[in-house]
PDB file of C-alpha atoms in Angstrom:
ATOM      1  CA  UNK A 177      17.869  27.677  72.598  1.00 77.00           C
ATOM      2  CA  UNK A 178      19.000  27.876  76.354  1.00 81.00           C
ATOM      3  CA  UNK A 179      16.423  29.622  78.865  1.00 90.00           C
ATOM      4  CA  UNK A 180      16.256  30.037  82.125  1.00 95.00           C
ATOM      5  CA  UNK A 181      12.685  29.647  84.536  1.00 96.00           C
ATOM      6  CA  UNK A 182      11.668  31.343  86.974  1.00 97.00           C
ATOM      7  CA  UNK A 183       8.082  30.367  88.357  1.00 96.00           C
ATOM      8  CA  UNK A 184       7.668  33.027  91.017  1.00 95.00           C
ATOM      9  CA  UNK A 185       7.398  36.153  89.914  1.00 95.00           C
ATOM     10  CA  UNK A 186       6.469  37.150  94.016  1.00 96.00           C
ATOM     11  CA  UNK A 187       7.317  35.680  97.173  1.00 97.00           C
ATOM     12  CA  UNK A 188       6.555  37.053 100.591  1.00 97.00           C
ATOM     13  CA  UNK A 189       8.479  36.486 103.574  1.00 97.00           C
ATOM     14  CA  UNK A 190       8.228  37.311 107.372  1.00 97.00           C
ATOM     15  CA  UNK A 191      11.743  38.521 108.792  1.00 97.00           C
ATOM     16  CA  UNK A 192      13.358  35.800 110.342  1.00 97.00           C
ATOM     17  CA  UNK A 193      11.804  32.650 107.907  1.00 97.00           C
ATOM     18  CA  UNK A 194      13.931  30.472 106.225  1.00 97.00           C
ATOM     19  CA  UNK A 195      13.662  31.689 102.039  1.00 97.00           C
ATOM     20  CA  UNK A 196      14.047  29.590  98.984  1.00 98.00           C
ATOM     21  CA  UNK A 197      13.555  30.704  95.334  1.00 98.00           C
ATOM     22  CA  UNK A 198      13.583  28.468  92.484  1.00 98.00           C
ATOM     23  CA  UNK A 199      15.378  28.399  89.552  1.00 98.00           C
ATOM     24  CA  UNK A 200      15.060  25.884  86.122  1.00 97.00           C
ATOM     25  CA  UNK A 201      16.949  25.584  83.311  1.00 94.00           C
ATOM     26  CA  UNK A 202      16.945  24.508  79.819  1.00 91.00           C
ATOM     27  CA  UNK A 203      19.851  23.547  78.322  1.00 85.00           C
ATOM     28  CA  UNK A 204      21.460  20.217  76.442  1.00 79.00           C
ATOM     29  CA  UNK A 205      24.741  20.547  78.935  1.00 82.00           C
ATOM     30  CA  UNK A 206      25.626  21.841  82.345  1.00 81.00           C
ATOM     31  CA  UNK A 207      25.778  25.289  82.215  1.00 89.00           C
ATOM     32  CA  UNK A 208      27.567  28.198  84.358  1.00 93.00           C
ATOM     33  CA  UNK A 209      24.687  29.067  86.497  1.00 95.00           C
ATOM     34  CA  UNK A 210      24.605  32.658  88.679  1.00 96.00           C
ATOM     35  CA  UNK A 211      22.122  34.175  91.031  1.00 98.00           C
ATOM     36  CA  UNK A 212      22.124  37.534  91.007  1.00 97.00           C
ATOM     37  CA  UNK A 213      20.447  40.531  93.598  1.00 96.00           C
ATOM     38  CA  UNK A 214      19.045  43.877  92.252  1.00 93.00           C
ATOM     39  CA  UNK A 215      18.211  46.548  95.129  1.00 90.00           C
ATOM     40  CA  UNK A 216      15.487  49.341  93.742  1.00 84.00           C
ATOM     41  CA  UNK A 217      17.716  51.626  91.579  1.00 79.00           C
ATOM     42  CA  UNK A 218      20.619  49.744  91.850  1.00 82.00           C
ATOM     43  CA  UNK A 219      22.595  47.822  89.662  1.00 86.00           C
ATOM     44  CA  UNK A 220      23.044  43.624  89.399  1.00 92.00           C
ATOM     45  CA  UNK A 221      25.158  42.232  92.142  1.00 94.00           C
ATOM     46  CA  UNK A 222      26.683  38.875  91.965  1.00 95.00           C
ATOM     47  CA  UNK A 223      25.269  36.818  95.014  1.00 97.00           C
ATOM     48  CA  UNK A 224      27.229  33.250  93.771  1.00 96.00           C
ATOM     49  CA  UNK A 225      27.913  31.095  91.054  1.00 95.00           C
ATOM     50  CA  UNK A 226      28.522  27.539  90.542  1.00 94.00           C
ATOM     51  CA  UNK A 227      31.039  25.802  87.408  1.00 91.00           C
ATOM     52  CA  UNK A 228      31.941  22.748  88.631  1.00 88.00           C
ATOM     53  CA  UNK A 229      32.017  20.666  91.629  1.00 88.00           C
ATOM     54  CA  UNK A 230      30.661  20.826  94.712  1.00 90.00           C
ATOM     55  CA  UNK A 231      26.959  21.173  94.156  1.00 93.00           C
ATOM     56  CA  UNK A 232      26.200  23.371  97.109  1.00 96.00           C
ATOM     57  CA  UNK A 233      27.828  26.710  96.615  1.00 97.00           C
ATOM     58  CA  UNK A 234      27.856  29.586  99.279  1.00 97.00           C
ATOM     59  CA  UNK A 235      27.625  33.311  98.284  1.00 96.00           C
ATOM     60  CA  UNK A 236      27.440  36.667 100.023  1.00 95.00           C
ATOM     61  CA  UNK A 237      24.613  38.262 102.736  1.00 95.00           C
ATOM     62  CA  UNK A 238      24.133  34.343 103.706  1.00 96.00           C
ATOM     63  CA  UNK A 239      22.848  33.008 100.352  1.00 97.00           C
ATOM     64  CA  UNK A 240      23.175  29.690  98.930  1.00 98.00           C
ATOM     65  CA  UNK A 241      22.580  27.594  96.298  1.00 98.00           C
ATOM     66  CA  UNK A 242      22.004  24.145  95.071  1.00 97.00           C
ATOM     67  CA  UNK A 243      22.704  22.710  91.679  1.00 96.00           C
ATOM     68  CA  UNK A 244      20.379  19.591  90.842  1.00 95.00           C
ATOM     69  CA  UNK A 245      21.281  17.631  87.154  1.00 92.00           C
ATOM     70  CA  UNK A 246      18.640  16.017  87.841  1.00 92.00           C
ATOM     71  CA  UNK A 247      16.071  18.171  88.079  1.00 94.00           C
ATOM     72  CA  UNK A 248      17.718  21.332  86.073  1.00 94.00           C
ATOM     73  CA  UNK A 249      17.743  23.276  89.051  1.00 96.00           C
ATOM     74  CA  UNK A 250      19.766  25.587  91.055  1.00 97.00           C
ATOM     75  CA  UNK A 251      17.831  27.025  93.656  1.00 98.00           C
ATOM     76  CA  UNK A 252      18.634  30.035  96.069  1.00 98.00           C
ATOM     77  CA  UNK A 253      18.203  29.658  99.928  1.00 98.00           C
ATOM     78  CA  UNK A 254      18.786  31.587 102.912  1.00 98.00           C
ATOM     79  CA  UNK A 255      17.543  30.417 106.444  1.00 97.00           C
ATOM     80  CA  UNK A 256      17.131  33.216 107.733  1.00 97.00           C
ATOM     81  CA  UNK A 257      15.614  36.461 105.921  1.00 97.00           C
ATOM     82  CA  UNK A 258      16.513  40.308 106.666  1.00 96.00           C
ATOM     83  CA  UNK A 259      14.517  42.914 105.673  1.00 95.00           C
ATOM     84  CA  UNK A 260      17.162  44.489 104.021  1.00 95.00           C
ATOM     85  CA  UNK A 261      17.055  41.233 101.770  1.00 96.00           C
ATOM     86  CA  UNK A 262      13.631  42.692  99.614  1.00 96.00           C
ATOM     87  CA  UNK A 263      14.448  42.854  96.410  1.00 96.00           C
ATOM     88  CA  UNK A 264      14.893  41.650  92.789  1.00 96.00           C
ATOM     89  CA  UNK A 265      16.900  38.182  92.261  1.00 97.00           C
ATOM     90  CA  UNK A 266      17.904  37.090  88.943  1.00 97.00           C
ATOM     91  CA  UNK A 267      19.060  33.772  87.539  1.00 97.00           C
ATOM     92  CA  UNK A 268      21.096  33.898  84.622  1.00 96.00           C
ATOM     93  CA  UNK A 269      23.388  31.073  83.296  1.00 94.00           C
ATOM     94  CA  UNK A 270      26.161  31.052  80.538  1.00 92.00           C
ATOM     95  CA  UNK A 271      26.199  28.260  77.722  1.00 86.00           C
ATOM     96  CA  UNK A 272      29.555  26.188  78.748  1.00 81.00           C
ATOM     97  CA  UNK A 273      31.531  25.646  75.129  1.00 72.00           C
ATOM     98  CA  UNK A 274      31.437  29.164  73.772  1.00 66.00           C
ATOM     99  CA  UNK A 275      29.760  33.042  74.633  1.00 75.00           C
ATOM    100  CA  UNK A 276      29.744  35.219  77.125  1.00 86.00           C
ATOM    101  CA  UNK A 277      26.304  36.355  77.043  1.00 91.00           C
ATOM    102  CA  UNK A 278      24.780  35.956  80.035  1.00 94.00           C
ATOM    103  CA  UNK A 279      21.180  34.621  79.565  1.00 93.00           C
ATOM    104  CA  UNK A 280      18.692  35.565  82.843  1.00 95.00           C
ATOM    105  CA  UNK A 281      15.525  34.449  83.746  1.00 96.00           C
ATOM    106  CA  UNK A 282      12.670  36.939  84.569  1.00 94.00           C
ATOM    107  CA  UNK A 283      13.484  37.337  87.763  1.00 96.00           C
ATOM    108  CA  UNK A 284      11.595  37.319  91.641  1.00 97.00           C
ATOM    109  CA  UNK A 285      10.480  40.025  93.456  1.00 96.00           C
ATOM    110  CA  UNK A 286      10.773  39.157  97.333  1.00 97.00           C
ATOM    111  CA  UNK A 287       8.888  40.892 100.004  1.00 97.00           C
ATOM    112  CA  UNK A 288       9.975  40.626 103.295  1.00 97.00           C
ATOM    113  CA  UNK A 289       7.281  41.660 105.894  1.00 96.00           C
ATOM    114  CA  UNK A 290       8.644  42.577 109.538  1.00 90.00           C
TER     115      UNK A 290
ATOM    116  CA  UNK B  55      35.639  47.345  95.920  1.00 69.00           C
ATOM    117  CA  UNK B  56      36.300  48.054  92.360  1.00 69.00           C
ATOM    118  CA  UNK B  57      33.141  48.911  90.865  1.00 91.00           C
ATOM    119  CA  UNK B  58      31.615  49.713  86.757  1.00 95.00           C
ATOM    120  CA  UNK B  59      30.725  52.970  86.563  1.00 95.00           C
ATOM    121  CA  UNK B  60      27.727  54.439  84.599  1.00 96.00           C
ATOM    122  CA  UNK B  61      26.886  57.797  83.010  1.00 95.00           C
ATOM    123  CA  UNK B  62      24.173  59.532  83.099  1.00 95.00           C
ATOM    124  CA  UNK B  63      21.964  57.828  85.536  1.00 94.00           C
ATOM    125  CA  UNK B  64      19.417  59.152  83.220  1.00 96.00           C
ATOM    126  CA  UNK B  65      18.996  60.213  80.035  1.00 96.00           C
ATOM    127  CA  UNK B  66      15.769  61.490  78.015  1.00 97.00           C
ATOM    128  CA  UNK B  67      16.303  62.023  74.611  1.00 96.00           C
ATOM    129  CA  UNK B  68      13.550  63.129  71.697  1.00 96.00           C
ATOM    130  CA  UNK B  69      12.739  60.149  69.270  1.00 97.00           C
ATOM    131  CA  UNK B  70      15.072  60.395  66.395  1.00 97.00           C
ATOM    132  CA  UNK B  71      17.619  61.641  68.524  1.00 97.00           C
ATOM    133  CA  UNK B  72      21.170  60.263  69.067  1.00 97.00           C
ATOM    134  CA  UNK B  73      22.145  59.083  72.177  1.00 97.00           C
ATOM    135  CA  UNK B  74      25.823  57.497  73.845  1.00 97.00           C
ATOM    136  CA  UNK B  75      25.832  56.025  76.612  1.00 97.00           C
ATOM    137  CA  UNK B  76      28.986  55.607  78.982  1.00 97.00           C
ATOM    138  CA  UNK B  77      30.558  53.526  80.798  1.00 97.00           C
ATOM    139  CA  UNK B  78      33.907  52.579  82.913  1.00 97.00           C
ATOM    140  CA  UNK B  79      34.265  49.248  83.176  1.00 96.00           C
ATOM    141  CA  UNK B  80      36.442  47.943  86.079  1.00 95.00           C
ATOM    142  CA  UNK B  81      40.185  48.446  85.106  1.00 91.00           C
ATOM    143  CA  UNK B  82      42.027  45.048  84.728  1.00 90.00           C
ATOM    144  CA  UNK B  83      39.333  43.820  83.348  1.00 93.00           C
ATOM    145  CA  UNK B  84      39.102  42.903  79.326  1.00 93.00           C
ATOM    146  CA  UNK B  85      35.235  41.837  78.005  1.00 95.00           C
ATOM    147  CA  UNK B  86      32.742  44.129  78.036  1.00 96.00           C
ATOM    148  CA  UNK B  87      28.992  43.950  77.876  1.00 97.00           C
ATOM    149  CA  UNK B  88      25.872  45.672  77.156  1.00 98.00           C
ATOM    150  CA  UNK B  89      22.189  44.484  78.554  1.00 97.00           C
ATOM    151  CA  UNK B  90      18.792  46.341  78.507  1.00 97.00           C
ATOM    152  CA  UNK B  91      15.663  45.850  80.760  1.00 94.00           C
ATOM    153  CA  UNK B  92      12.817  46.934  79.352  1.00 94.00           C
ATOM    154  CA  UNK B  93      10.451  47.743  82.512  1.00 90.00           C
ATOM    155  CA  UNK B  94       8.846  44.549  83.673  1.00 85.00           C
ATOM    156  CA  UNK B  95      10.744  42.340  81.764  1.00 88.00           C
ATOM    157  CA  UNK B  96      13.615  40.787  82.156  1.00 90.00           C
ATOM    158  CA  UNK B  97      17.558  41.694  80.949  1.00 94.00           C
ATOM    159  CA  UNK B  98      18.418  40.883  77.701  1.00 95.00           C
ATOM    160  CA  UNK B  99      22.098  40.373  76.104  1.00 96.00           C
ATOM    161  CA  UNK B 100      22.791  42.898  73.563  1.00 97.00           C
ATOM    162  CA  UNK B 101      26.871  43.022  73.141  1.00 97.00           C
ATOM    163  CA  UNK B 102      30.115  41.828  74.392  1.00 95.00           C
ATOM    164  CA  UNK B 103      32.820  43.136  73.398  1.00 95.00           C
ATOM    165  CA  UNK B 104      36.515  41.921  73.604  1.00 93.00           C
ATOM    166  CA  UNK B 105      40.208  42.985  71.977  1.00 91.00           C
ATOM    167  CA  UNK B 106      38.453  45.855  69.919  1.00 92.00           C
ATOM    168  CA  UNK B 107      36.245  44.051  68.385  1.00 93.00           C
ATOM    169  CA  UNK B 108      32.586  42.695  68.993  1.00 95.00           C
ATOM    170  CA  UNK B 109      32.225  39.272  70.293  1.00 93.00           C
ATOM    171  CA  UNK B 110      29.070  38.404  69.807  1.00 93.00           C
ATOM    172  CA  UNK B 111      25.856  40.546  69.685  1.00 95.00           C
ATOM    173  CA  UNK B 112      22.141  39.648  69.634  1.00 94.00           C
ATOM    174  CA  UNK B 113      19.314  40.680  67.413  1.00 94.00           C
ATOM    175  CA  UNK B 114      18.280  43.435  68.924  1.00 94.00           C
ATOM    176  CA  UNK B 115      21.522  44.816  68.486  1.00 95.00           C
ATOM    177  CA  UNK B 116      20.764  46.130  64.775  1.00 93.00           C
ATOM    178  CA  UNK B 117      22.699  48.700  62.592  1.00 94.00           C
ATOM    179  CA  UNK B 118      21.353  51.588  64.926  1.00 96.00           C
ATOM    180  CA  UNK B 119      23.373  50.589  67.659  1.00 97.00           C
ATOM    181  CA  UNK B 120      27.068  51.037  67.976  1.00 97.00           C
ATOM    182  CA  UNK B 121      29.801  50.379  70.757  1.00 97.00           C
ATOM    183  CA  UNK B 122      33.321  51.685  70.963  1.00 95.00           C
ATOM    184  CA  UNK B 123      36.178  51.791  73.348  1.00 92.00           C
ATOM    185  CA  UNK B 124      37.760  55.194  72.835  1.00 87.00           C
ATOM    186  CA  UNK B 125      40.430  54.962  75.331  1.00 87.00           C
ATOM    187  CA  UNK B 126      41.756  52.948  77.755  1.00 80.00           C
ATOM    188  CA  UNK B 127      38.964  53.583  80.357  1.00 88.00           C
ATOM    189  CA  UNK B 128      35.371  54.183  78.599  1.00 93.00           C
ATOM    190  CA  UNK B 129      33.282  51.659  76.876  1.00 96.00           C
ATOM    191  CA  UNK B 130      30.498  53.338  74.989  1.00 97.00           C
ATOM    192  CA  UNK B 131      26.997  52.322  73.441  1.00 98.00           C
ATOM    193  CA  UNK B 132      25.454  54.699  70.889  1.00 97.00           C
ATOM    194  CA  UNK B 133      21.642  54.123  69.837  1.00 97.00           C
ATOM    195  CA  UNK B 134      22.185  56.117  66.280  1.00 95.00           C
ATOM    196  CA  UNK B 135      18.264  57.384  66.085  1.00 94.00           C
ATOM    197  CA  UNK B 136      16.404  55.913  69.240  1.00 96.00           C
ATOM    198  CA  UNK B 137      13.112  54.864  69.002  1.00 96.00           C
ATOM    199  CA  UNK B 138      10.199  54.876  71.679  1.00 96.00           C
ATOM    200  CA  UNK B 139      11.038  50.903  72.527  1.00 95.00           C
ATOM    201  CA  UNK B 140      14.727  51.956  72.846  1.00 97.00           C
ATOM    202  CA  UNK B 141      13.459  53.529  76.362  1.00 97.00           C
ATOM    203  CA  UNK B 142      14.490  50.804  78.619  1.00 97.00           C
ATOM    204  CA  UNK B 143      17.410  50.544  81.734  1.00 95.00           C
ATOM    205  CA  UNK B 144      20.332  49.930  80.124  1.00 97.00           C
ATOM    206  CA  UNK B 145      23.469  48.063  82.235  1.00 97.00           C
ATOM    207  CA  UNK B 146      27.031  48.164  81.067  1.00 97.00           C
ATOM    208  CA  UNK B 147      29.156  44.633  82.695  1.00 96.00           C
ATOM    209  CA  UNK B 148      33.076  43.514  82.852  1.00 96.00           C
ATOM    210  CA  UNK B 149      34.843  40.882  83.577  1.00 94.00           C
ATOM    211  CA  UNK B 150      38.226  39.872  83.810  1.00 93.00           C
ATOM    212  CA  UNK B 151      37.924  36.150  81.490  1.00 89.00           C
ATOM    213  CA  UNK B 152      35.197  34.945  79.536  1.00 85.00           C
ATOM    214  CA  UNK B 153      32.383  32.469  81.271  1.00 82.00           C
ATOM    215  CA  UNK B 154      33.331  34.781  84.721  1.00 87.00           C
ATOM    216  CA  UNK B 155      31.199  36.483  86.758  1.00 90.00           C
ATOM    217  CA  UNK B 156      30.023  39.661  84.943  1.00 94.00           C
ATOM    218  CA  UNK B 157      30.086  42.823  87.134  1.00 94.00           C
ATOM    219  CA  UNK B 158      27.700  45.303  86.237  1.00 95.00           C
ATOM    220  CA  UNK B 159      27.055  48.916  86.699  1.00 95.00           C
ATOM    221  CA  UNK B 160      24.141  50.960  88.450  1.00 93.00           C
ATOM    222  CA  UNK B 161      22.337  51.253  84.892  1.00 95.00           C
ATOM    223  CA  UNK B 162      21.352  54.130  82.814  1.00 96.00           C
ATOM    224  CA  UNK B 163      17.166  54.741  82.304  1.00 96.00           C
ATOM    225  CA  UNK B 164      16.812  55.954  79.140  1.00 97.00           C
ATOM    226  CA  UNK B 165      13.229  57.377  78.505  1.00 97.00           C
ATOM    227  CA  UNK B 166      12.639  58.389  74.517  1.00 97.00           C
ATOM    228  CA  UNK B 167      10.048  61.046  74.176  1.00 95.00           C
TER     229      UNK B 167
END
Protein backbone atom coordinates (compact mmCIF):
# COMPACT_ATOMS: atom_id res chain seq x y z
CA UNK A 1 0.00 0.00 0.00
CA UNK A 2 1.07 3.70 -0.78
CA UNK A 3 2.36 5.83 2.35
CA UNK A 4 3.72 8.81 2.75
CA UNK A 5 6.99 9.75 5.42
CA UNK A 6 7.47 12.25 7.25
CA UNK A 7 10.68 12.06 9.58
CA UNK A 8 10.28 15.30 11.50
CA UNK A 9 7.67 15.46 13.55
CA UNK A 10 9.40 19.17 14.91
CA UNK A 11 11.52 21.62 13.38
CA UNK A 12 12.57 24.93 14.82
CA UNK A 13 13.41 27.88 12.95
CA UNK A 14 14.78 31.46 13.66
CA UNK A 15 12.78 34.18 11.55
CA UNK A 16 14.63 34.96 8.65
CA UNK A 17 16.50 31.17 8.03
CA UNK A 18 16.15 29.46 5.02
CA UNK A 19 13.42 26.18 5.93
CA UNK A 20 13.25 22.80 4.36
CA UNK A 21 10.96 19.89 5.40
CA UNK A 22 11.17 16.53 4.04
CA UNK A 23 8.89 14.45 2.53
CA UNK A 24 9.20 10.38 1.29
CA UNK A 25 7.09 8.34 -0.43
CA UNK A 26 6.19 4.86 -1.08
CA UNK A 27 4.65 4.01 -4.00
CA UNK A 28 5.29 1.54 -7.28
CA UNK A 29 4.56 4.79 -9.72
CA UNK A 30 4.82 8.54 -9.65
CA UNK A 31 2.22 9.79 -7.74
CA UNK A 32 0.26 13.30 -7.46
CA UNK A 33 2.15 14.69 -4.61
CA UNK A 34 0.69 17.96 -2.41
CA UNK A 35 2.02 19.89 0.50
CA UNK A 36 -0.38 21.16 2.48
CA UNK A 37 -0.41 24.11 5.62
CA UNK A 38 -2.71 23.81 8.71
CA UNK A 39 -2.80 27.12 10.98
CA UNK A 40 -4.04 26.19 14.82
CA UNK A 41 -7.85 25.81 14.35
CA UNK A 42 -7.88 26.16 10.90
CA UNK A 43 -8.58 24.07 8.16
CA UNK A 44 -5.95 22.35 5.32
CA UNK A 45 -4.74 24.83 2.81
CA UNK A 46 -3.23 23.82 -0.41
CA UNK A 47 0.42 25.31 -0.46
CA UNK A 48 1.35 23.41 -4.15
CA UNK A 49 1.23 20.39 -5.99
CA UNK A 50 3.20 18.75 -8.58
CA UNK A 51 1.64 16.05 -11.66
CA UNK A 52 3.93 16.21 -14.18
CA UNK A 53 6.80 18.07 -15.45
CA UNK A 54 8.86 20.45 -14.25
CA UNK A 55 10.26 19.03 -11.05
CA UNK A 56 10.50 22.25 -9.13
CA UNK A 57 7.05 23.56 -8.48
CA UNK A 58 6.27 27.02 -6.79
CA UNK A 59 3.27 27.51 -4.41
CA UNK A 60 1.81 30.27 -2.27
CA UNK A 61 3.43 32.45 0.97
CA UNK A 62 6.93 31.66 -0.95
CA UNK A 63 6.94 27.84 -0.72
CA UNK A 64 8.44 25.41 -2.95
CA UNK A 65 8.98 22.12 -3.72
CA UNK A 66 11.14 19.56 -5.30
CA UNK A 67 10.17 16.23 -6.73
CA UNK A 68 13.19 13.63 -6.69
CA UNK A 69 12.35 9.90 -8.60
CA UNK A 70 15.19 9.13 -7.41
CA UNK A 71 15.09 9.43 -4.07
CA UNK A 72 11.04 9.35 -3.54
CA UNK A 73 11.07 12.72 -2.40
CA UNK A 74 9.35 15.94 -2.66
CA UNK A 75 10.57 18.22 -0.23
CA UNK A 76 9.17 21.73 0.91
CA UNK A 77 11.51 24.85 1.05
CA UNK A 78 11.27 28.37 1.74
CA UNK A 79 14.43 30.67 2.07
CA UNK A 80 13.27 32.76 4.06
CA UNK A 81 10.88 31.98 7.19
CA UNK A 82 8.04 34.37 8.74
CA UNK A 83 6.74 33.92 11.88
CA UNK A 84 3.47 33.84 10.66
CA UNK A 85 4.76 30.58 8.82
CA UNK A 86 4.45 28.27 12.43
CA UNK A 87 2.38 25.75 11.85
CA UNK A 88 1.27 22.24 10.76
CA UNK A 89 2.45 21.02 7.09
CA UNK A 90 1.12 17.97 5.62
CA UNK A 91 2.21 15.80 2.72
CA UNK A 92 -0.33 13.87 1.13
CA UNK A 93 -0.14 12.28 -2.39
CA UNK A 94 -2.87 10.64 -4.66
CA UNK A 95 -2.26 7.11 -6.35
CA UNK A 96 -2.02 8.17 -10.28
CA UNK A 97 -4.39 5.36 -12.22
CA UNK A 98 -7.49 5.49 -10.07
CA UNK A 99 -8.97 7.25 -6.43
CA UNK A 100 -9.31 10.27 -5.12
CA UNK A 101 -8.39 9.65 -1.67
CA UNK A 102 -5.88 11.69 -0.66
CA UNK A 103 -3.31 9.73 1.46
CA UNK A 104 -1.12 12.26 4.05
CA UNK A 105 1.73 11.71 5.95
CA UNK A 106 1.83 12.57 9.73
CA UNK A 107 2.66 15.76 9.32
CA UNK A 108 5.50 18.62 10.86
CA UNK A 109 5.02 20.93 13.37
CA UNK A 110 7.34 24.09 12.64
CA UNK A 111 8.36 26.56 15.20
CA UNK A 112 9.57 29.66 14.18
CA UNK A 113 11.47 31.56 16.98
CA UNK A 114 11.86 35.51 16.45
CA UNK B 1 -11.97 33.11 -2.62
CA UNK B 2 -14.52 30.45 -2.76
CA UNK B 3 -14.21 28.56 0.29
CA UNK B 4 -15.96 24.83 1.97
CA UNK B 5 -17.91 25.65 4.61
CA UNK B 6 -18.35 23.63 7.89
CA UNK B 7 -21.07 23.28 10.54
CA UNK B 8 -20.86 23.25 13.75
CA UNK B 9 -17.34 24.10 14.55
CA UNK B 10 -18.08 21.85 17.37
CA UNK B 11 -20.14 19.34 18.32
CA UNK B 12 -20.35 17.13 21.66
CA UNK B 13 -22.64 14.50 21.53
CA UNK B 14 -23.40 11.58 24.39
CA UNK B 15 -22.02 8.07 23.27
CA UNK B 16 -24.78 6.31 21.52
CA UNK B 17 -25.96 9.39 20.21
CA UNK B 18 -26.55 10.35 16.53
CA UNK B 19 -24.72 12.91 15.06
CA UNK B 20 -24.69 14.82 11.17
CA UNK B 21 -22.33 16.69 10.31
CA UNK B 22 -22.52 19.51 7.53
CA UNK B 23 -20.98 20.75 5.04
CA UNK B 24 -21.02 23.21 1.79
CA UNK B 25 -18.71 22.26 -0.46
CA UNK B 26 -17.52 24.93 -2.97
CA UNK B 27 -20.27 25.34 -5.71
CA UNK B 28 -18.99 24.24 -9.20
CA UNK B 29 -17.39 21.78 -7.76
CA UNK B 30 -18.54 17.83 -8.13
CA UNK B 31 -16.43 15.16 -5.64
CA UNK B 32 -16.75 15.35 -2.28
CA UNK B 33 -14.77 14.07 0.64
CA UNK B 34 -14.73 13.20 4.17
CA UNK B 35 -11.32 12.92 6.46
CA UNK B 36 -10.91 12.62 10.29
CA UNK B 37 -7.87 13.51 12.54
CA UNK B 38 -7.85 11.87 15.47
CA UNK B 39 -5.69 14.28 17.88
CA UNK B 40 -2.04 13.61 17.30
CA UNK B 41 -2.36 11.63 14.45
CA UNK B 42 -2.55 12.20 11.22
CA UNK B 43 -5.80 12.62 8.56
CA UNK B 44 -7.22 9.71 7.37
CA UNK B 45 -9.52 9.16 4.09
CA UNK B 46 -12.89 8.10 5.01
CA UNK B 47 -15.28 8.95 1.78
CA UNK B 48 -15.51 10.51 -1.54
CA UNK B 49 -18.31 10.92 -2.95
CA UNK B 50 -19.25 11.69 -6.65
CA UNK B 51 -22.69 11.73 -9.02
CA UNK B 52 -24.81 10.52 -5.92
CA UNK B 53 -23.13 7.85 -5.21
CA UNK B 54 -19.98 6.81 -3.05
CA UNK B 55 -16.74 6.54 -4.77
CA UNK B 56 -14.73 4.88 -2.74
CA UNK B 57 -14.66 4.67 1.12
CA UNK B 58 -12.13 3.22 3.59
CA UNK B 59 -12.47 0.85 6.47
CA UNK B 60 -13.17 2.94 8.94
CA UNK B 61 -16.03 4.02 7.13
CA UNK B 62 -18.35 1.04 8.50
CA UNK B 63 -22.22 0.67 8.44
CA UNK B 64 -22.46 3.44 11.24
CA UNK B 65 -21.48 6.03 9.04
CA UNK B 66 -23.56 7.54 6.32
CA UNK B 67 -23.17 10.52 3.74
CA UNK B 68 -25.81 12.21 1.67
CA UNK B 69 -26.21 15.16 -0.56
CA UNK B 70 -29.69 16.47 0.16
CA UNK B 71 -29.71 19.33 -2.12
CA UNK B 72 -27.80 21.07 -4.36
CA UNK B 73 -25.57 22.80 -1.72
CA UNK B 74 -24.98 20.45 1.53
CA UNK B 75 -22.94 17.38 1.72
CA UNK B 76 -23.60 15.57 4.95
CA UNK B 77 -21.82 12.81 7.16
CA UNK B 78 -23.93 11.04 9.80
CA UNK B 79 -22.06 8.81 12.53
CA UNK B 80 -25.46 6.61 13.25
CA UNK B 81 -24.43 5.80 17.16
CA UNK B 82 -20.92 7.47 17.81
CA UNK B 83 -18.59 5.92 19.85
CA UNK B 84 -15.82 7.44 22.23
CA UNK B 85 -13.02 6.90 19.21
CA UNK B 86 -15.52 8.64 16.86
CA UNK B 87 -14.30 11.96 18.83
CA UNK B 88 -11.81 13.19 16.40
CA UNK B 89 -11.64 16.67 13.91
CA UNK B 90 -13.48 15.85 11.18
CA UNK B 91 -12.76 17.89 7.55
CA UNK B 92 -15.23 17.92 4.73
CA UNK B 93 -13.03 18.61 0.94
CA UNK B 94 -14.18 19.44 -2.88
CA UNK B 95 -12.88 19.57 -5.86
CA UNK B 96 -13.79 20.35 -9.19
CA UNK B 97 -12.10 16.80 -11.15
CA UNK B 98 -10.77 13.84 -9.67
CA UNK B 99 -6.73 13.61 -8.85
CA UNK B 100 -7.21 17.80 -8.23
CA UNK B 101 -6.35 19.63 -5.49
CA UNK B 102 -8.87 18.92 -2.68
CA UNK B 103 -10.10 22.07 -0.85
CA UNK B 104 -11.06 21.55 2.53
CA UNK B 105 -13.08 23.16 5.18
CA UNK B 106 -12.19 24.65 8.75
CA UNK B 107 -13.17 21.12 10.36
CA UNK B 108 -15.70 20.12 12.84
CA UNK B 109 -14.22 18.71 16.58
CA UNK B 110 -16.42 16.29 17.56
CA UNK B 111 -15.88 15.26 21.29
CA UNK B 112 -18.21 11.98 22.34
CA UNK B 113 -18.93 11.95 26.00
Amino acid sequence: AQSVTQPDIHITVSEGASLELRCNYSYGATPYLFWYVQSPGQGLQLLLKYFSGDTLVQGIKGFEAEFKRSQSSFNLRKPSVHWSDAAEYFCALILTGGGNKLTFGTGTQLKVEL
Amino acid sequence: EPEVTQTPSHQVTQMGQEVILRCVPISNHLYFYWYRQILGQKVEFLVSFYNNEISEKSEIFDDQFSVERPDGSNFTLKIRSTKLEDSAMYFCASSDRPNQPQHFGDGTRLSIL
